[in-house]
Structure formats: structure tokens, C-alpha cells
mmCIF file of C-alpha atoms in Angstrom:
data_model
loop_
_atom_site.group_PDB
_atom_site.id
_atom_site.type_symbol
_atom_site.label_atom_id
_atom_site.label_comp_id
_atom_site.label_asym_id
_atom_site.label_seq_id
_atom_site.Cartn_x
_atom_site.Cartn_y
_atom_site.Cartn_z
ATOM 1 C CA UNK E 1 -10.758 -3.012 34.149
ATOM 2 C CA UNK E 2 -8.310 -0.812 33.277
ATOM 3 C CA UNK E 3 -5.421 -3.357 33.081
ATOM 4 C CA UNK E 4 -7.602 -5.510 30.771
ATOM 5 C CA UNK E 5 -7.879 -2.542 28.691
ATOM 6 C CA UNK E 6 -4.707 -1.500 28.684
ATOM 7 C CA UNK E 7 -3.116 -5.041 27.720
ATOM 8 C CA UNK E 8 -5.900 -5.164 24.519
ATOM 9 C CA UNK E 9 -4.761 -1.749 23.144
ATOM 10 C CA UNK E 10 -1.212 -3.032 23.294
ATOM 11 C CA UNK E 11 -2.263 -6.301 21.774
ATOM 12 C CA UNK E 12 -3.548 -4.592 19.032
ATOM 13 C CA UNK E 13 -1.055 -2.321 18.261
ATOM 14 C CA UNK E 14 1.248 -5.069 18.000
ATOM 15 C CA UNK E 15 -0.916 -6.693 15.483
ATOM 16 C CA UNK E 16 -1.416 -3.442 13.747
ATOM 17 C CA UNK E 17 2.175 -3.259 13.045
ATOM 18 C CA UNK E 18 2.055 -6.781 12.194
ATOM 19 C CA UNK E 19 -0.056 -6.077 9.498
ATOM 20 C CA UNK E 20 2.562 -3.454 8.668
ATOM 21 C CA UNK E 21 4.910 -5.746 8.602
ATOM 22 C CA UNK E 22 3.052 -8.147 5.957
ATOM 23 C CA UNK E 23 1.975 -4.853 3.922
ATOM 24 C CA UNK E 24 5.821 -4.394 3.455
ATOM 25 C CA UNK E 25 6.318 -8.240 2.803
ATOM 26 C CA UNK E 26 3.291 -8.277 0.534
ATOM 27 C CA UNK E 27 4.291 -4.809 -1.218
ATOM 28 C CA UNK E 28 7.861 -5.238 -1.258
ATOM 29 C CA UNK E 29 7.641 -6.496 -4.744
ATOM 30 C CA UNK E 30 6.153 -3.300 -5.793
ATOM 31 C CA UNK E 31 9.247 -1.659 -4.795
ATOM 32 C CA UNK E 32 11.610 -4.111 -6.028
ATOM 33 C CA UNK E 33 10.093 -6.002 -8.775
ATOM 34 C CA UNK E 34 11.399 -3.797 -11.916
ATOM 35 C CA UNK E 35 14.752 -3.639 -10.945
ATOM 36 C CA UNK E 36 15.107 -7.333 -10.071
ATOM 37 C CA UNK E 37 13.557 -8.011 -13.548
ATOM 38 C CA UNK E 38 16.072 -5.790 -15.154
ATOM 39 C CA UNK E 39 19.094 -7.083 -12.954
ATOM 40 C CA UNK E 40 19.685 -3.699 -11.884
ATOM 41 C CA UNK E 41 19.748 -5.019 -8.985
ATOM 42 C CA UNK E 42 20.049 -8.293 -7.208
ATOM 43 C CA UNK E 43 17.058 -9.603 -5.027
ATOM 44 C CA UNK E 44 18.651 -9.175 -1.800
ATOM 45 C CA UNK E 45 20.169 -5.871 -2.443
ATOM 46 C CA UNK E 46 16.860 -4.508 -3.835
ATOM 47 C CA UNK E 47 15.052 -5.528 -0.772
ATOM 48 C CA UNK E 48 17.586 -3.734 1.474
ATOM 49 C CA UNK E 49 17.568 -0.802 -0.832
ATOM 50 C CA UNK E 50 13.903 -0.570 -0.852
ATOM 51 C CA UNK E 51 13.930 -1.144 2.826
ATOM 52 C CA UNK E 52 15.750 1.852 3.770
ATOM 53 C CA UNK E 53 14.033 4.212 1.843
ATOM 54 C CA UNK E 54 10.800 2.883 3.240
ATOM 55 C CA UNK E 55 11.949 4.067 6.500
ATOM 56 C CA UNK E 56 13.235 7.483 6.131
ATOM 57 C CA UNK E 57 9.856 8.118 4.112
ATOM 58 C CA UNK E 58 9.223 8.896 8.111
ATOM 59 C CA UNK E 59 10.491 12.168 7.338
ATOM 60 C CA UNK E 60 8.787 13.055 4.219
ATOM 61 C CA UNK E 61 5.184 14.177 3.567
ATOM 62 C CA UNK E 62 3.501 14.410 6.700
ATOM 63 C CA UNK E 63 0.482 12.151 8.330
ATOM 64 C CA UNK E 64 -2.473 13.795 5.935
ATOM 65 C CA UNK E 65 -3.099 9.946 4.944
ATOM 66 C CA UNK E 66 -3.173 8.714 8.040
ATOM 67 C CA UNK E 67 -5.773 11.407 9.346
ATOM 68 C CA UNK E 68 -7.922 10.358 6.293
ATOM 69 C CA UNK E 69 -7.814 6.696 7.709
ATOM 70 C CA UNK E 70 -9.119 7.726 11.059
ATOM 71 C CA UNK E 71 -11.659 9.290 9.562
ATOM 72 C CA UNK E 72 -13.428 6.239 7.967
ATOM 73 C CA UNK E 73 -14.750 5.220 11.087
ATOM 74 C CA UNK E 74 -16.864 7.925 13.083
ATOM 75 C CA UNK E 75 -15.256 7.516 16.395
ATOM 76 C CA UNK E 76 -17.952 9.925 18.106
ATOM 77 C CA UNK E 77 -20.546 7.656 16.964
ATOM 78 C CA UNK E 78 -19.053 4.323 18.277
ATOM 79 C CA UNK E 79 -18.757 3.956 22.022
ATOM 80 C CA UNK E 80 -15.261 4.343 23.028
ATOM 81 C CA UNK E 81 -14.772 0.789 24.536
ATOM 82 C CA UNK E 82 -15.702 -0.771 21.275
ATOM 83 C CA UNK E 83 -13.491 1.373 19.015
ATOM 84 C CA UNK E 84 -10.464 -1.618 19.679
ATOM 85 C CA UNK E 85 -12.466 -4.336 18.670
ATOM 86 C CA UNK E 86 -13.993 -2.648 15.354
ATOM 87 C CA UNK E 87 -9.886 -1.517 14.466
ATOM 88 C CA UNK E 88 -9.266 -5.372 15.279
ATOM 89 C CA UNK E 89 -11.709 -6.325 13.118
ATOM 90 C CA UNK E 90 -10.486 -4.425 10.442
ATOM 91 C CA UNK E 91 -6.841 -5.859 10.990
ATOM 92 C CA UNK E 92 -8.236 -9.221 10.829
ATOM 93 C CA UNK E 93 -10.006 -8.955 7.574
ATOM 94 C CA UNK E 94 -6.734 -7.028 5.870
ATOM 95 C CA UNK E 95 -4.446 -9.480 7.233
ATOM 96 C CA UNK E 96 -6.397 -12.976 6.031
ATOM 97 C CA UNK E 97 -7.328 -11.118 2.921
ATOM 98 C CA UNK E 98 -3.531 -10.455 2.479
ATOM 99 C CA UNK E 99 -2.194 -14.007 3.270
ATOM 100 C CA UNK E 100 -5.011 -15.603 0.764
ATOM 101 C CA UNK E 101 -3.699 -13.082 -2.041
ATOM 102 C CA UNK E 102 0.049 -13.705 -1.264
ATOM 103 C CA UNK E 103 -0.621 -17.131 -1.558
ATOM 104 C CA UNK E 104 -2.199 -16.743 -4.697
ATOM 105 C CA UNK E 105 0.537 -14.758 -5.744
ATOM 106 C CA UNK E 106 -1.780 -11.785 -6.975
ATOM 107 C CA UNK E 107 -0.421 -8.247 -6.094
ATOM 108 C CA UNK E 108 -3.480 -6.733 -4.580
ATOM 109 C CA UNK E 109 -4.147 -3.840 -2.268
ATOM 110 C CA UNK E 110 -3.254 -3.917 1.575
ATOM 111 C CA UNK E 111 -4.301 -0.629 1.883
ATOM 112 C CA UNK E 112 -7.568 -0.977 0.345
ATOM 113 C CA UNK E 113 -8.106 -4.480 2.252
ATOM 114 C CA UNK E 114 -7.816 -2.613 5.806
ATOM 115 C CA UNK E 115 -10.261 0.126 4.537
ATOM 116 C CA UNK E 116 -12.597 -3.065 3.858
ATOM 117 C CA UNK E 117 -11.908 -4.355 6.860
ATOM 118 C CA UNK E 118 -12.314 -1.413 8.900
ATOM 119 C CA UNK E 119 -15.784 -0.832 7.241
ATOM 120 C CA UNK E 120 -16.415 -4.261 7.923
ATOM 121 C CA UNK E 121 -15.988 -4.313 11.705
ATOM 122 C CA UNK E 122 -17.619 -0.669 11.791
ATOM 123 C CA UNK E 123 -21.191 -1.828 10.027
ATOM 124 C CA UNK E 124 -21.246 -4.594 12.125
ATOM 125 C CA UNK E 125 -20.722 -2.674 15.381
ATOM 126 C CA UNK E 126 -23.161 0.165 14.860
ATOM 127 C CA UNK E 127 -24.790 -0.292 11.140
ATOM 128 C CA UNK E 128 -23.899 1.825 8.232
ATOM 129 C CA UNK E 129 -24.095 4.894 9.801
ATOM 130 C CA UNK E 130 -20.776 4.200 11.684
ATOM 131 C CA UNK E 131 -19.208 4.733 8.325
ATOM 132 C CA UNK E 132 -17.846 8.239 7.199
ATOM 133 C CA UNK E 133 -19.601 7.846 3.522
ATOM 134 C CA UNK E 134 -17.770 10.785 2.337
ATOM 135 C CA UNK E 135 -14.375 9.306 3.059
ATOM 136 C CA UNK E 136 -15.104 6.136 1.895
ATOM 137 C CA UNK E 137 -16.345 7.908 -1.596
ATOM 138 C CA UNK E 138 -13.237 9.878 -2.172
ATOM 139 C CA UNK E 139 -11.086 6.703 -1.496
ATOM 140 C CA UNK E 140 -13.354 4.589 -3.703
ATOM 141 C CA UNK E 141 -12.703 7.369 -6.695
ATOM 142 C CA UNK E 142 -9.399 7.325 -6.075
ATOM 143 C CA UNK E 143 -8.821 3.547 -6.392
ATOM 144 C CA UNK E 144 -10.429 4.039 -9.678
ATOM 145 C CA UNK E 145 -8.824 6.892 -10.966
ATOM 146 C CA UNK E 146 -4.825 6.282 -9.666
ATOM 147 C CA UNK E 147 -4.204 3.263 -11.580
ATOM 148 C CA UNK E 148 -5.769 5.354 -14.646
ATOM 149 C CA UNK E 149 -3.556 7.916 -13.610
ATOM 150 C CA UNK E 150 -0.375 5.878 -13.284
ATOM 151 C CA UNK E 151 -1.113 4.161 -16.395
ATOM 152 C CA UNK E 152 -1.464 7.534 -18.457
ATOM 153 C CA UNK E 153 1.742 9.076 -17.043
ATOM 154 C CA UNK E 154 3.768 5.819 -17.407
ATOM 155 C CA UNK E 155 2.528 5.852 -21.266
ATOM 156 C CA UNK E 156 3.187 9.693 -21.896
ATOM 157 C CA UNK E 157 6.648 9.213 -19.897
ATOM 158 C CA UNK E 158 7.924 6.464 -21.888
ATOM 159 C CA UNK E 159 6.831 7.747 -25.492
ATOM 160 C CA UNK E 160 8.991 11.187 -24.302
ATOM 161 C CA UNK E 161 11.752 9.136 -23.161
ATOM 162 C CA UNK E 162 11.687 6.715 -26.242
ATOM 163 C CA UNK E 163 11.606 9.834 -28.803
ATOM 164 C CA UNK E 164 14.834 11.480 -26.661
ATOM 165 C CA UNK E 165 16.968 8.340 -26.519
ATOM 166 C CA UNK E 166 16.024 7.247 -29.879
ATOM 167 C CA UNK E 167 19.330 8.131 -31.540
ATOM 168 C CA UNK E 168 21.680 6.252 -28.756
ATOM 169 C CA UNK E 169 22.999 3.290 -29.361
ATOM 170 C CA UNK E 170 21.294 0.521 -27.352
ATOM 171 C CA UNK E 171 24.406 -0.240 -25.028
ATOM 172 C CA UNK E 172 24.833 2.862 -23.917
ATOM 173 C CA UNK E 173 21.228 3.613 -23.230
ATOM 174 C CA UNK E 174 20.962 0.746 -21.363
ATOM 175 C CA UNK E 175 24.087 1.757 -19.082
ATOM 176 C CA UNK E 176 22.762 5.363 -18.585
ATOM 177 C CA UNK E 177 19.028 3.895 -17.687
ATOM 178 C CA UNK E 178 20.483 1.330 -15.225
ATOM 179 C CA UNK E 179 22.130 4.524 -13.137
ATOM 180 C CA UNK E 180 18.920 5.975 -13.566
ATOM 181 C CA UNK E 181 16.632 3.086 -12.348
ATOM 182 C CA UNK E 182 18.456 3.356 -9.090
ATOM 183 C CA UNK E 183 17.156 6.963 -8.925
ATOM 184 C CA UNK E 184 14.040 6.064 -9.534
ATOM 185 C CA UNK E 185 13.708 2.801 -7.679
ATOM 186 C CA UNK E 186 14.810 4.976 -4.358
ATOM 187 C CA UNK E 187 11.947 7.186 -5.470
ATOM 188 C CA UNK E 188 9.359 4.424 -5.785
ATOM 189 C CA UNK E 189 10.282 2.859 -2.430
ATOM 190 C CA UNK E 190 10.046 6.660 -0.819
ATOM 191 C CA UNK E 191 6.542 7.088 -1.936
ATOM 192 C CA UNK E 192 5.413 3.667 -1.042
ATOM 193 C CA UNK E 193 6.581 4.031 2.872
ATOM 194 C CA UNK E 194 5.409 7.560 2.678
ATOM 195 C CA UNK E 195 1.837 6.471 1.864
ATOM 196 C CA UNK E 196 1.508 2.724 3.074
ATOM 197 C CA UNK E 197 2.776 3.255 6.444
ATOM 198 C CA UNK E 198 0.635 5.867 7.334
ATOM 199 C CA UNK E 199 -2.285 3.793 7.327
ATOM 200 C CA UNK E 200 -1.020 2.267 10.237
ATOM 201 C CA UNK E 201 -0.912 5.386 11.950
ATOM 202 C CA UNK E 202 -4.376 5.911 10.725
ATOM 203 C CA UNK E 203 -5.870 3.069 12.584
ATOM 204 C CA UNK E 204 -3.207 3.747 15.746
ATOM 205 C CA UNK E 205 -4.139 6.730 16.824
ATOM 206 C CA UNK E 206 -8.092 5.792 17.336
ATOM 207 C CA UNK E 207 -6.803 3.262 19.692
ATOM 208 C CA UNK E 208 -5.123 5.772 21.461
ATOM 209 C CA UNK E 209 -8.199 7.934 21.649
ATOM 210 C CA UNK E 210 -10.009 5.031 22.741
ATOM 211 C CA UNK E 211 -8.268 5.230 26.239
ATOM 212 C CA UNK E 212 -8.022 9.137 26.117
ATOM 213 C CA UNK E 213 -4.379 9.204 25.583
ATOM 214 C CA UNK E 214 -4.880 12.527 23.856
ATOM 215 C CA UNK E 215 -7.232 14.448 26.533
ATOM 216 C CA UNK E 216 -10.543 15.111 26.804
ATOM 217 C CA UNK E 217 -10.355 18.332 24.459
ATOM 218 C CA UNK E 218 -9.371 16.406 21.259
ATOM 219 C CA UNK E 219 -11.044 16.456 17.983
ATOM 220 C CA UNK E 220 -11.625 12.953 17.214
ATOM 221 C CA UNK E 221 -12.001 14.257 13.396
ATOM 222 C CA UNK E 222 -8.545 15.989 13.904
ATOM 223 C CA UNK E 223 -6.292 13.433 15.703
ATOM 224 C CA UNK E 224 -2.364 14.072 16.003
ATOM 225 C CA UNK E 225 0.143 11.464 15.226
ATOM 226 C CA UNK E 226 2.690 11.139 17.852
ATOM 227 C CA UNK E 227 6.180 10.538 16.735
ATOM 228 C CA UNK E 228 6.533 7.439 18.253
ATOM 229 C CA UNK E 229 3.882 6.215 16.186
ATOM 230 C CA UNK E 230 5.381 7.340 12.803
ATOM 231 C CA UNK E 231 8.863 6.069 13.490
ATOM 232 C CA UNK E 232 7.330 1.916 14.589
ATOM 233 C CA UNK E 233 5.166 2.193 11.702
ATOM 234 C CA UNK E 234 7.984 3.149 9.254
ATOM 235 C CA UNK E 235 10.427 0.876 10.740
ATOM 236 C CA UNK E 236 7.606 -2.452 10.788
ATOM 237 C CA UNK E 237 6.758 -1.704 7.031
ATOM 238 C CA UNK E 238 10.571 -1.420 6.518
ATOM 239 C CA UNK E 239 11.282 -4.716 7.786
ATOM 240 C CA UNK E 240 8.742 -6.150 6.252
ATOM 241 C CA UNK E 241 10.403 -5.243 2.931
ATOM 242 C CA UNK E 242 13.350 -6.207 3.973
ATOM 243 C CA UNK E 243 12.103 -9.871 3.920
ATOM 244 C CA UNK E 244 10.021 -9.608 0.676
ATOM 245 C CA UNK E 245 7.251 -11.451 -0.900
ATOM 246 C CA UNK E 246 9.038 -13.665 -3.786
ATOM 247 C CA UNK E 247 5.887 -14.828 -5.192
ATOM 248 C CA UNK E 248 4.506 -11.606 -5.994
ATOM 249 C CA UNK E 249 8.052 -10.542 -7.567
ATOM 250 C CA UNK E 250 7.891 -13.046 -10.059
ATOM 251 C CA UNK E 251 4.018 -11.823 -11.257
ATOM 252 C CA UNK E 252 5.208 -8.407 -11.212
ATOM 253 C CA UNK E 253 8.688 -8.581 -13.042
ATOM 254 C CA UNK E 254 7.928 -11.057 -15.508
ATOM 255 C CA UNK E 255 4.307 -11.738 -15.324
ATOM 256 C CA UNK E 256 2.882 -8.292 -17.084
ATOM 257 C CA UNK E 257 5.401 -7.169 -19.614
ATOM 258 C CA UNK E 258 9.307 -7.997 -20.249
ATOM 259 C CA UNK E 259 11.355 -5.184 -18.855
ATOM 260 C CA UNK E 260 14.670 -3.476 -19.749
ATOM 261 C CA UNK E 261 16.130 -0.648 -17.700
ATOM 262 C CA UNK E 262 14.246 2.063 -19.963
ATOM 263 C CA UNK E 263 11.374 0.575 -18.749
ATOM 264 C CA UNK E 264 11.592 0.039 -15.286
ATOM 265 C CA UNK E 265 12.611 3.574 -14.871
ATOM 266 C CA UNK E 266 9.942 4.912 -16.626
ATOM 267 C CA UNK E 267 7.075 2.977 -14.587
ATOM 268 C CA UNK E 268 9.024 3.550 -11.465
ATOM 269 C CA UNK E 269 9.141 7.229 -12.121
ATOM 270 C CA UNK E 270 5.464 7.610 -13.026
ATOM 271 C CA UNK E 271 4.478 5.033 -10.185
ATOM 272 C CA UNK E 272 6.527 7.567 -7.709
ATOM 273 C CA UNK E 273 5.103 10.549 -9.186
ATOM 274 C CA UNK E 274 1.457 9.552 -8.840
ATOM 275 C CA UNK E 275 1.689 7.959 -5.062
ATOM 276 C CA UNK E 276 3.885 11.036 -4.114
ATOM 277 C CA UNK E 277 1.066 13.492 -5.422
ATOM 278 C CA UNK E 278 -1.834 11.408 -3.790
ATOM 279 C CA UNK E 279 0.001 11.636 -0.315
ATOM 280 C CA UNK E 280 0.505 15.130 -0.562
ATOM 281 C CA UNK E 281 -3.220 15.870 -0.276
ATOM 282 C CA UNK E 282 -3.901 13.102 2.046
ATOM 283 C CA UNK E 283 -5.279 9.966 -0.737
ATOM 284 C CA UNK E 284 -4.472 6.816 0.789
ATOM 285 C CA UNK E 285 -3.933 5.206 -2.707
ATOM 286 C CA UNK E 286 -2.879 1.313 -3.674
ATOM 287 C CA UNK E 287 0.969 1.359 -4.388
ATOM 288 C CA UNK E 288 0.174 -1.898 -5.866
ATOM 289 C CA UNK E 289 -2.413 -0.564 -8.074
ATOM 290 C CA UNK E 290 -0.306 2.159 -9.247
ATOM 291 C CA UNK E 291 2.910 0.414 -10.140
ATOM 292 C CA UNK E 292 0.895 -2.417 -11.900
ATOM 293 C CA UNK E 293 -0.639 -0.026 -14.120
ATOM 294 C CA UNK E 294 2.507 2.007 -14.676
ATOM 295 C CA UNK E 295 4.373 -1.268 -15.941
ATOM 296 C CA UNK E 296 1.036 -1.736 -18.227
ATOM 297 C CA UNK E 297 1.484 1.482 -19.534
ATOM 298 C CA UNK E 298 5.360 0.932 -20.708
ATOM 299 C CA UNK E 299 4.394 -2.268 -21.985
ATOM 300 C CA UNK E 300 1.842 -0.802 -24.501
ATOM 301 C CA UNK E 301 4.281 1.438 -25.763
ATOM 302 C CA UNK E 302 6.402 -2.034 -26.896
ATOM 303 C CA UNK E 303 2.860 -2.690 -28.695
ATOM 304 C CA UNK E 304 -0.607 -4.068 -26.930
ATOM 305 C CA UNK E 305 0.869 -7.830 -27.634
ATOM 306 C CA UNK E 306 3.596 -7.550 -25.562
ATOM 307 C CA UNK E 307 1.149 -7.277 -22.331
ATOM 308 C CA UNK E 308 -0.053 -10.480 -21.199
ATOM 309 C CA UNK E 309 -3.408 -8.981 -20.382
ATOM 310 C CA UNK E 310 -4.535 -12.005 -18.855
ATOM 311 C CA UNK E 311 -2.641 -11.504 -15.857
ATOM 312 C CA UNK E 312 -3.473 -8.211 -15.983
ATOM 313 C CA UNK E 313 -7.183 -9.151 -15.881
ATOM 314 C CA UNK E 314 -6.288 -11.513 -12.931
ATOM 315 C CA UNK E 315 -4.926 -8.760 -10.907
ATOM 316 C CA UNK E 316 -7.989 -6.047 -11.999
ATOM 317 C CA UNK E 317 -10.194 -8.818 -10.717
ATOM 318 C CA UNK E 318 -8.287 -9.300 -7.104
ATOM 319 C CA UNK E 319 -8.685 -5.363 -6.753
ATOM 320 C CA UNK E 320 -12.457 -5.168 -7.319
ATOM 321 C CA UNK E 321 -13.122 -8.100 -4.576
ATOM 322 C CA UNK E 322 -10.448 -6.460 -2.223
ATOM 323 C CA UNK E 323 -12.836 -3.942 -0.298
ATOM 324 C CA UNK E 324 -16.114 -6.274 -0.145
ATOM 325 C CA UNK E 325 -14.509 -9.281 0.602
ATOM 326 C CA UNK E 326 -12.255 -7.433 3.211
ATOM 327 C CA UNK E 327 -15.425 -6.115 4.619
ATOM 328 C CA UNK E 328 -17.092 -9.499 4.739
ATOM 329 C CA UNK E 329 -14.033 -10.673 6.381
ATOM 330 C CA UNK E 330 -14.083 -7.809 9.379
ATOM 331 C CA UNK E 331 -17.863 -8.242 9.507
ATOM 332 C CA UNK E 332 -17.593 -11.912 10.083
ATOM 333 C CA UNK E 333 -15.020 -11.273 12.777
ATOM 334 C CA UNK E 334 -17.105 -8.904 14.750
ATOM 335 C CA UNK E 335 -19.744 -10.720 14.642
ATOM 336 C CA UNK E 336 -17.985 -13.769 16.052
ATOM 337 C CA UNK E 337 -16.499 -11.778 18.687
ATOM 338 C CA UNK E 338 -20.273 -10.246 19.675
ATOM 339 C CA UNK E 339 -21.262 -14.186 19.590
ATOM 340 C CA UNK E 340 -18.803 -15.020 22.046
ATOM 341 C CA UNK E 341 -20.031 -11.669 24.257
ATOM 342 C CA UNK E 342 -16.317 -10.348 24.173
ATOM 343 C CA UNK E 343 -17.948 -7.308 23.043
#
């Protein structure tokens, strides 16, 4: 039985890292769309650039986000033998939704897909009581607030940048902002890595808890994250970014509004500031939501008509559907395992 349990845990960790890879693959557009669309970097150079900063984010802002993710399910409420299956179904819900939205070219949130999948698996396993509602409420509140914050910061920052650069000749400004955009793209890729890779850490640690990795005296509400988990999570998301999601690059880089280096610099800086702020206090936000709204904020400064609101509506619709539909997939996955008497 122990051998089977260990094999199961190792298998689910591999699936978790695959999810992390798809997260990087799916969200690579968030990191590179602006520098590609403004022709600051070629697509090939951009993904290498973004992958590097995704990985070194392992040495950035701690593991507060991972701690939040590990608290979505009440680990002391569910039998430890069932925890791996709940995590597995959460991953199934997230991966299936990621594939659906990737195929559709929609930049939705891998993070909220994972949260929804975990909720669906947890509810199927032990009912709504197995979900820590206060944690989910915080996540949902910031799901709404974070893109608004990104939009407002981007709009205000763009206004300031335009005011200070209004007397500079356009060719000169373009040259300077192309250089600055390398810094803003690095900051955004770093912020993406530090927030999103932690979500995979936050589902691996409950798996380790379920086999007694941390010992009998550990508090399930305050699980430590081993350094090897931090490194493999960042390596997986960096590899995913390296391979890239070109369907979504088109939507993000060209579909919302046309960008110049000044716009790309502003959107990336605003997005990075919002994500790093959330990471520092342990809030798992959607990097996709934030960069999308930051690009919209930049677009509005050129005039409302310059933002393609039809594309924006498609994106927002997908955002709204992400948690409930990924939760449904996770719920159905656990129910199928239960019917097959595997759990």
C-alpha cells in the first residue's frame, strides 16, 4: 500500500509540474506580447528573456502565495488518503480548462482555473465544509480588484509618462522607451514567476503532508515549502514560457490595442507593480487579468475608440466562467474516480 501511495504522489507531482509548464506556456503571452508587438524583441529572444526571469523569481518574494493556495482545502477536514485525489482532480480541472482556452486563443487565468479545480474536487470529496471560505472570498475579491488596480495604475502612469515626454521628439522617445521596455519586461516576467510558480508549490505541499513528509507535529495551516519544491516549480514554469503560447500572443499583443514602446513600457510596469504587491502579501492573483487590464488602461489614454472592446468582452466573459467551469470539471473528475471505486 505504501509503495502504491508513493507512486501515486510522485505521479501527481509530475502532473502538477506539467500544469506549471502549461501555466508558463499559456501565460507566456502575458510576459512577451508587448515586447513582441512593439518589436523591441523578436518572439524567440522574448521567450528566452521571459523564461530566465521566470526562473530567477525563485529567489524573490518568499512563499506567501503558496501558503494561501495550500489553505483553500481544509487539510485537517479531509482524510489524508483522499487529499492526493482532491489535488489530482484540481489539476485535471485546471489543465482541461487551460487547454480549452488556449485552443480558443483566450488569455484566461491558469491560477483561477487551479483554484476552481481544487474547489470542485474538495466539494466532491467532503462537501462545501471542506472549503476554507474565507480564503476563497479573499481570492475572489482580488480577482475583481486586481485588474481594476492594474487598469487604474496603468492609466495614471501613462498619463504621467505622456506629460513628461510630450516635448521629446517621437524618434528620440521611441529609442529611449525601447530600452526602458527591456527593464519593464524583465520586471513583469519576474513578477509573473514569483506569483504563478508559487501556486504549484501550494498544491505540492499538501501532497507531501498527506504522506507525513513534514512529521507528526506540523500545523496543516502553516506548511513549510521545501527548497527543492521551489526550484522545480520555477524550472517548470520557465520551460513552459520558453516554449510559448503563440495563439494568445496575437490576442494580447495586437487584439486589444496597438502598442508602441511607450505603451508597452507603461503596461508592463503597471502590471509588474500590481503583481509584486499582491505577491508580497500572499494574494494569488491572475497575471493574465492584470496585464490585460493594464494594456486596456494604456489604450484608453489614446482614446476609448482605440481599445477593441469586443475582444475585451470575450476575455472578461472567459474570466467570469473560469472558476465555476474548472470547478465543475474538478467535481466531475472526482465523481468519476469515486464511481470507478478508485477513491
